[in-house]
Amino acid sequence: MFVSTGDELIDICSSENIPIWEYTIREEMEKSELTRVDVIEKMRKNLHVMLGSSKLAQEKEIKSVSGLIGGDAYKLRKYADSGNTLTGSFMVRAMASALSSSEVNAAMGRIVASPTAGSCGILPAVIISAAEMLNKNEDDMINALFTASGVGIIIAKNATLAGAEGGCQAECGSAAAMGSAAVVEMMGGTPAQALNAAAMVLKNILGLVCDPVAGLVEVPCAKRNFAGTVSALTTADVAMAGVESKIPFDEVVWAMSKVGRQLPPELRETAQGGIAVTPTGLKLKKEIFG
């Protein structure tokens, strides 16, 4: 059975001298009764879907069914290619990648809900962009997805991944934490450094509400995906520099769970609070549903 806490994960990885991704693969083999090759190939299929969704809306303008979002990934990619960005083409392309998956999702395209549909752009953007920058191959990206999965399992065991239960901190926050931990191991960091990155990401997004305009997973969800991507990538560098989270990962997850329960229902995916009930938010809802 998969360990229940980050401390346990670090201990077992340390004692066996293995990364998080290796532990996760072994546990999946035992749980599913599949061979190592089969487990890895299943994850490879997920990666291929991610590769497609993270690129599709960068190459052509895709509009959501409601018309609320679409075309922004395409704009960002063109801007990244212009060479006139403030944060550099790497970061802008990563943001475009995150928006692409979100736009594909809203247009009823094929995505991987990782860990949720509302946060589906973060993990692909983080892992694929980092792999391109670090000259990593497909197998490295697959390993990174297993690292992310391991971190996500612990968050799910001790808190929640659902916006309806914990707000957007549980969706985009968890996705960004998973992605940052994955990139740390991709860069050669230790399991402890990976969980430090995850903890810092979660701390920085703690309390983020879920307030979808018109009840659709589009606004502000898509833009929160590129924000989560930036947080994950920058925090990976912070962790690799040796910066540690003063509050341990397990305690941050506990805090996230508690904050989620304290959020009123209006701020947990009901579209009854936050920007969903701003004048413009209500106007957009009326335009869509009458």
Short mmCIF file of C-alpha atoms in Angstrom, two decimals:
data_model
loop_
_atom_site.label_atom_id
_atom_site.label_comp_id
_atom_site.label_asym_id
_atom_site.label_seq_id
_atom_site.Cartn_x
_atom_site.Cartn_y
_atom_site.Cartn_z
CA MET A 1 0.00 0.00 0.00
CA PHE A 2 1.26 3.47 -0.90
CA VAL A 3 2.62 5.41 2.07
CA SER A 4 0.30 7.98 3.65
CA THR A 5 2.67 10.85 4.41
CA GLY A 6 5.53 12.75 2.87
CA ASP A 7 7.78 11.82 5.79
CA GLU A 8 7.15 8.14 5.15
CA LEU A 9 7.84 8.65 1.46
CA ILE A 10 11.17 10.36 2.15
CA ASP A 11 12.15 7.66 4.65
CA ILE A 12 11.47 4.75 2.31
CA CYS A 13 13.12 6.46 -0.65
CA SER A 14 16.14 7.24 1.51
CA SER A 15 16.44 3.76 2.96
CA GLU A 16 16.19 2.14 -0.48
CA ASN A 17 18.14 4.91 -2.24
CA ILE A 18 15.44 5.43 -4.88
CA PRO A 19 13.59 8.48 -6.24
CA ILE A 20 9.88 9.04 -5.76
CA TRP A 21 9.13 7.93 -9.30
CA GLU A 22 10.72 4.52 -8.73
CA TYR A 23 8.75 3.96 -5.55
CA THR A 24 5.54 4.98 -7.32
CA ILE A 25 6.17 2.57 -10.20
CA ARG A 26 6.78 -0.31 -7.79
CA GLU A 27 3.61 0.44 -5.85
CA GLU A 28 1.57 0.65 -9.04
CA MET A 29 2.96 -2.69 -10.18
CA GLU A 30 1.91 -4.29 -6.91
CA LYS A 31 -1.53 -2.68 -6.87
CA SER A 32 -2.40 -3.29 -10.51
CA GLU A 33 -0.58 -6.63 -10.83
CA LEU A 34 0.87 -5.38 -14.10
CA THR A 35 4.45 -5.72 -15.26
CA ARG A 36 6.84 -2.80 -15.06
CA VAL A 37 6.70 -2.45 -18.83
CA ASP A 38 2.89 -2.34 -18.80
CA VAL A 39 2.78 0.26 -16.04
CA ILE A 40 5.24 2.49 -17.87
CA GLU A 41 3.42 2.08 -21.19
CA LYS A 42 0.13 3.13 -19.58
CA MET A 43 1.82 6.30 -18.38
CA ARG A 44 3.36 6.80 -21.82
CA LYS A 45 -0.16 6.93 -23.29
CA ASN A 46 -1.04 9.66 -20.78
CA LEU A 47 2.06 11.59 -21.77
CA HIS A 48 1.18 11.39 -25.46
CA VAL A 49 -2.28 12.84 -24.76
CA MET A 50 -0.63 15.62 -22.75
CA LEU A 51 1.79 16.36 -25.56
CA GLY A 52 -1.11 16.75 -27.95
CA SER A 53 -3.33 18.91 -25.75
CA SER A 54 -0.46 21.19 -24.71
CA LYS A 55 0.39 21.97 -28.35
CA LEU A 56 -2.91 21.93 -30.23
CA ALA A 57 -4.24 25.34 -29.18
CA GLN A 58 -0.81 26.92 -29.67
CA GLU A 59 -0.89 25.95 -33.33
CA LYS A 60 -4.43 27.11 -34.12
CA GLU A 61 -7.09 29.13 -32.35
CA ILE A 62 -9.50 26.91 -30.46
CA LYS A 63 -12.68 28.32 -28.92
CA SER A 64 -14.63 26.82 -26.04
CA VAL A 65 -18.21 25.69 -26.58
CA SER A 66 -19.48 28.64 -24.53
CA GLY A 67 -17.20 31.12 -26.26
CA LEU A 68 -15.83 32.32 -22.92
CA ILE A 69 -12.24 31.35 -23.69
CA GLY A 70 -10.15 30.51 -26.71
CA GLY A 71 -7.29 31.79 -28.81
CA ASP A 72 -5.10 32.91 -25.91
CA ALA A 73 -2.64 30.03 -26.17
CA TYR A 74 -2.15 30.90 -29.82
CA LYS A 75 -1.54 34.56 -28.95
CA LEU A 76 0.97 33.67 -26.25
CA ARG A 77 2.91 31.35 -28.53
CA LYS A 78 3.17 34.04 -31.20
CA TYR A 79 4.32 36.48 -28.53
CA ALA A 80 6.92 33.99 -27.26
CA ASP A 81 8.26 33.57 -30.76
CA SER A 82 8.55 37.34 -31.23
CA GLY A 83 11.60 37.53 -28.98
CA ASN A 84 10.26 40.61 -27.20
CA THR A 85 9.10 39.04 -23.93
CA LEU A 86 9.95 40.21 -20.45
CA THR A 87 10.21 36.81 -18.79
CA GLY A 88 11.80 35.01 -21.72
CA SER A 89 10.46 32.69 -24.39
CA PHE A 90 10.79 29.62 -22.15
CA MET A 91 8.38 30.92 -19.55
CA VAL A 92 5.92 32.38 -22.06
CA ARG A 93 5.87 29.14 -24.03
CA ALA A 94 5.22 27.24 -20.81
CA MET A 95 2.26 29.52 -20.11
CA ALA A 96 1.01 29.02 -23.67
CA SER A 97 1.26 25.28 -23.15
CA ALA A 98 -0.83 25.45 -19.99
CA LEU A 99 -3.48 27.54 -21.69
CA SER A 100 -3.54 25.17 -24.63
CA SER A 101 -4.64 22.17 -22.56
CA SER A 102 -7.23 24.30 -20.77
CA GLU A 103 -8.65 25.53 -24.06
CA VAL A 104 -8.70 22.02 -25.53
CA ASN A 105 -10.56 20.84 -22.44
CA ALA A 106 -13.14 23.63 -22.69
CA ALA A 107 -13.64 22.79 -26.38
CA MET A 108 -14.45 19.18 -25.44
CA GLY A 109 -11.08 17.95 -26.69
CA ARG A 110 -8.98 15.15 -25.26
CA ILE A 111 -6.96 15.91 -22.13
CA VAL A 112 -5.60 14.11 -19.09
CA ALA A 113 -7.29 15.27 -15.88
CA SER A 114 -4.11 15.63 -13.91
CA PRO A 115 -5.22 15.73 -11.20
CA THR A 116 -8.48 17.35 -12.39
CA ALA A 117 -9.91 18.68 -15.64
CA GLY A 118 -9.88 22.21 -14.26
CA SER A 119 -6.14 22.01 -13.61
CA CYS A 120 -5.28 19.86 -16.64
CA GLY A 121 -2.90 22.40 -18.18
CA ILE A 122 -0.41 22.69 -15.35
CA LEU A 123 1.30 19.31 -15.15
CA PRO A 124 1.79 18.88 -18.92
CA ALA A 125 3.11 22.41 -19.31
CA VAL A 126 5.51 22.08 -16.40
CA ILE A 127 6.95 18.70 -17.29
CA ILE A 128 7.09 19.13 -21.06
CA SER A 129 8.58 22.63 -20.87
CA ALA A 130 11.17 21.60 -18.29
CA ALA A 131 12.12 18.54 -20.32
CA GLU A 132 12.67 20.65 -23.42
CA MET A 133 14.83 23.13 -21.49
CA LEU A 134 16.84 20.36 -19.79
CA ASN A 135 17.16 18.20 -22.95
CA LYS A 136 15.34 15.31 -21.31
CA ASN A 137 13.72 12.51 -23.28
CA GLU A 138 10.32 10.85 -23.22
CA ASP A 139 11.34 8.33 -20.57
CA ASP A 140 12.47 11.18 -18.31
CA MET A 141 9.07 12.82 -18.71
CA ILE A 142 7.33 9.54 -17.88
CA ASN A 143 9.40 9.24 -14.71
CA ALA A 144 8.44 12.80 -13.84
CA LEU A 145 4.77 11.92 -14.21
CA PHE A 146 5.25 9.09 -11.73
CA THR A 147 6.89 11.51 -9.30
CA ALA A 148 3.91 13.82 -9.69
CA SER A 149 1.54 10.91 -9.18
CA GLY A 150 3.22 9.91 -5.94
CA VAL A 151 2.93 13.42 -4.54
CA GLY A 152 -0.68 13.64 -5.73
CA ILE A 153 -1.57 10.39 -3.98
CA ILE A 154 -0.37 11.75 -0.64
CA ILE A 155 -2.28 15.01 -1.12
CA ALA A 156 -5.42 13.05 -1.99
CA LYS A 157 -5.01 10.81 1.05
CA ASN A 158 -4.68 13.68 3.48
CA ALA A 159 -6.67 16.49 1.89
CA THR A 160 -8.52 16.68 -1.44
CA LEU A 161 -7.97 17.33 -5.12
CA ALA A 162 -11.50 18.59 -5.76
CA GLY A 163 -12.49 22.22 -6.04
CA ALA A 164 -15.93 21.33 -4.72
CA GLU A 165 -14.31 20.21 -1.47
CA GLY A 166 -11.28 22.45 -1.10
CA GLY A 167 -11.42 25.32 -3.57
CA CYS A 168 -8.99 25.91 -6.40
CA GLN A 169 -6.08 25.47 -4.00
CA ALA A 170 -6.97 21.77 -4.14
CA GLU A 171 -7.00 21.67 -7.93
CA CYS A 172 -4.47 24.13 -9.37
CA GLY A 173 -2.52 24.15 -6.12
CA SER A 174 -2.12 20.38 -6.06
CA ALA A 175 -1.30 20.23 -9.77
CA ALA A 176 1.41 22.88 -9.36
CA ALA A 177 2.83 21.13 -6.30
CA MET A 178 2.92 17.82 -8.16
CA GLY A 179 4.60 19.44 -11.14
CA SER A 180 7.22 21.27 -9.12
CA ALA A 181 8.18 18.11 -7.25
CA ALA A 182 8.43 16.26 -10.55
CA VAL A 183 10.75 18.86 -12.08
CA VAL A 184 12.99 18.80 -9.01
CA GLU A 185 13.56 15.07 -9.44
CA MET A 186 14.00 15.59 -13.19
CA MET A 187 16.79 18.03 -12.32
CA GLY A 188 18.46 15.48 -10.06
CA GLY A 189 17.05 16.70 -6.78
CA THR A 190 16.31 14.46 -3.83
CA PRO A 191 12.86 13.33 -2.66
CA ALA A 192 13.21 15.74 0.25
CA GLN A 193 13.91 18.63 -2.12
CA ALA A 194 10.94 17.57 -4.26
CA LEU A 195 8.59 17.70 -1.28
CA ASN A 196 10.09 21.03 -0.22
CA ALA A 197 9.10 22.38 -3.63
CA ALA A 198 5.60 20.93 -3.30
CA ALA A 199 5.21 22.47 0.14
CA MET A 200 6.30 25.92 -1.01
CA VAL A 201 3.94 25.85 -3.98
CA LEU A 202 0.99 24.88 -1.80
CA LYS A 203 1.82 27.56 0.76
CA ASN A 204 1.86 30.20 -1.94
CA ILE A 205 -1.57 29.24 -3.25
CA LEU A 206 -3.23 28.42 0.08
CA GLY A 207 -6.81 29.64 0.26
CA LEU A 208 -7.36 30.04 -3.49
CA VAL A 209 -11.11 29.85 -4.05
CA CYS A 210 -13.02 28.06 -6.80
CA ASP A 211 -15.39 30.57 -8.41
CA PRO A 212 -16.07 29.57 -12.02
CA VAL A 213 -18.01 32.11 -14.06
CA ALA A 214 -21.34 30.61 -15.18
CA GLY A 215 -20.31 27.41 -13.46
CA LEU A 216 -18.02 26.50 -16.35
CA VAL A 217 -14.42 25.36 -16.03
CA GLU A 218 -13.13 28.23 -18.15
CA VAL A 219 -12.94 31.60 -16.36
CA PRO A 220 -10.80 32.06 -14.30
CA CYS A 221 -9.66 28.42 -14.49
CA ALA A 222 -7.61 28.66 -17.68
CA LYS A 223 -5.53 31.60 -16.48
CA ARG A 224 -5.00 29.97 -13.10
CA ASN A 225 -3.40 27.14 -15.03
CA PHE A 226 -0.68 29.36 -16.45
CA ALA A 227 -0.18 30.97 -13.02
CA GLY A 228 0.23 27.52 -11.47
CA THR A 229 2.70 26.60 -14.18
CA VAL A 230 4.87 29.62 -13.46
CA SER A 231 4.75 28.91 -9.72
CA ALA A 232 5.75 25.28 -10.22
CA LEU A 233 8.70 26.04 -12.48
CA THR A 234 10.10 28.91 -10.43
CA THR A 235 9.69 27.02 -7.16
CA ALA A 236 11.62 24.06 -8.57
CA ASP A 237 14.60 26.38 -8.96
CA VAL A 238 14.12 27.68 -5.43
CA ALA A 239 14.17 24.14 -4.04
CA MET A 240 17.19 23.17 -6.13
CA ALA A 241 19.03 26.18 -4.73
CA GLY A 242 18.71 24.55 -1.31
CA VAL A 243 15.86 26.66 0.05
CA GLU A 244 13.65 24.66 2.37
CA SER A 245 10.04 25.09 3.41
CA LYS A 246 9.90 26.08 7.07
CA ILE A 247 6.60 24.24 7.32
CA PRO A 248 6.96 20.56 6.32
CA PHE A 249 5.03 19.20 3.35
CA ASP A 250 2.71 17.07 5.48
CA GLU A 251 1.74 20.02 7.65
CA VAL A 252 1.11 22.20 4.61
CA VAL A 253 -1.20 19.53 3.17
CA TRP A 254 -2.99 19.37 6.54
CA ALA A 255 -3.40 23.15 6.49
CA MET A 256 -4.72 23.05 2.93
CA SER A 257 -7.30 20.48 3.97
CA LYS A 258 -8.39 22.55 6.94
CA VAL A 259 -8.61 25.76 4.92
CA GLY A 260 -10.68 23.94 2.32
CA ARG A 261 -13.22 22.88 4.94
CA GLN A 262 -13.35 26.43 6.28
CA LEU A 263 -14.17 27.92 2.89
CA PRO A 264 -17.89 28.69 2.60
CA PRO A 265 -19.84 26.75 -0.06
CA GLU A 266 -20.03 29.91 -2.17
CA LEU A 267 -16.27 29.67 -2.73
CA ARG A 268 -16.13 25.98 -3.57
CA GLU A 269 -17.16 25.48 -7.21
CA THR A 270 -20.77 26.54 -6.77
CA ALA A 271 -20.36 29.72 -8.86
CA GLN A 272 -22.11 31.63 -6.07
CA GLY A 273 -19.16 33.74 -4.93
CA GLY A 274 -15.90 35.38 -5.93
CA ILE A 275 -15.60 36.63 -9.49
CA ALA A 276 -18.55 34.47 -10.55
CA VAL A 277 -20.92 36.98 -8.97
CA THR A 278 -19.24 40.16 -10.17
CA PRO A 279 -21.39 42.27 -12.51
CA THR A 280 -19.40 41.07 -15.51
CA GLY A 281 -19.45 37.48 -14.30
CA LEU A 282 -23.24 37.53 -13.98
CA LYS A 283 -23.59 39.24 -17.34
CA LEU A 284 -21.54 36.52 -19.02
CA LYS A 285 -23.65 33.86 -17.34
CA LYS A 286 -26.82 35.47 -18.68
CA GLU A 287 -25.36 35.69 -22.18
CA ILE A 288 -24.55 32.00 -22.14
CA PHE A 289 -27.62 30.56 -20.45
CA GLY A 290 -30.19 33.33 -20.85
#
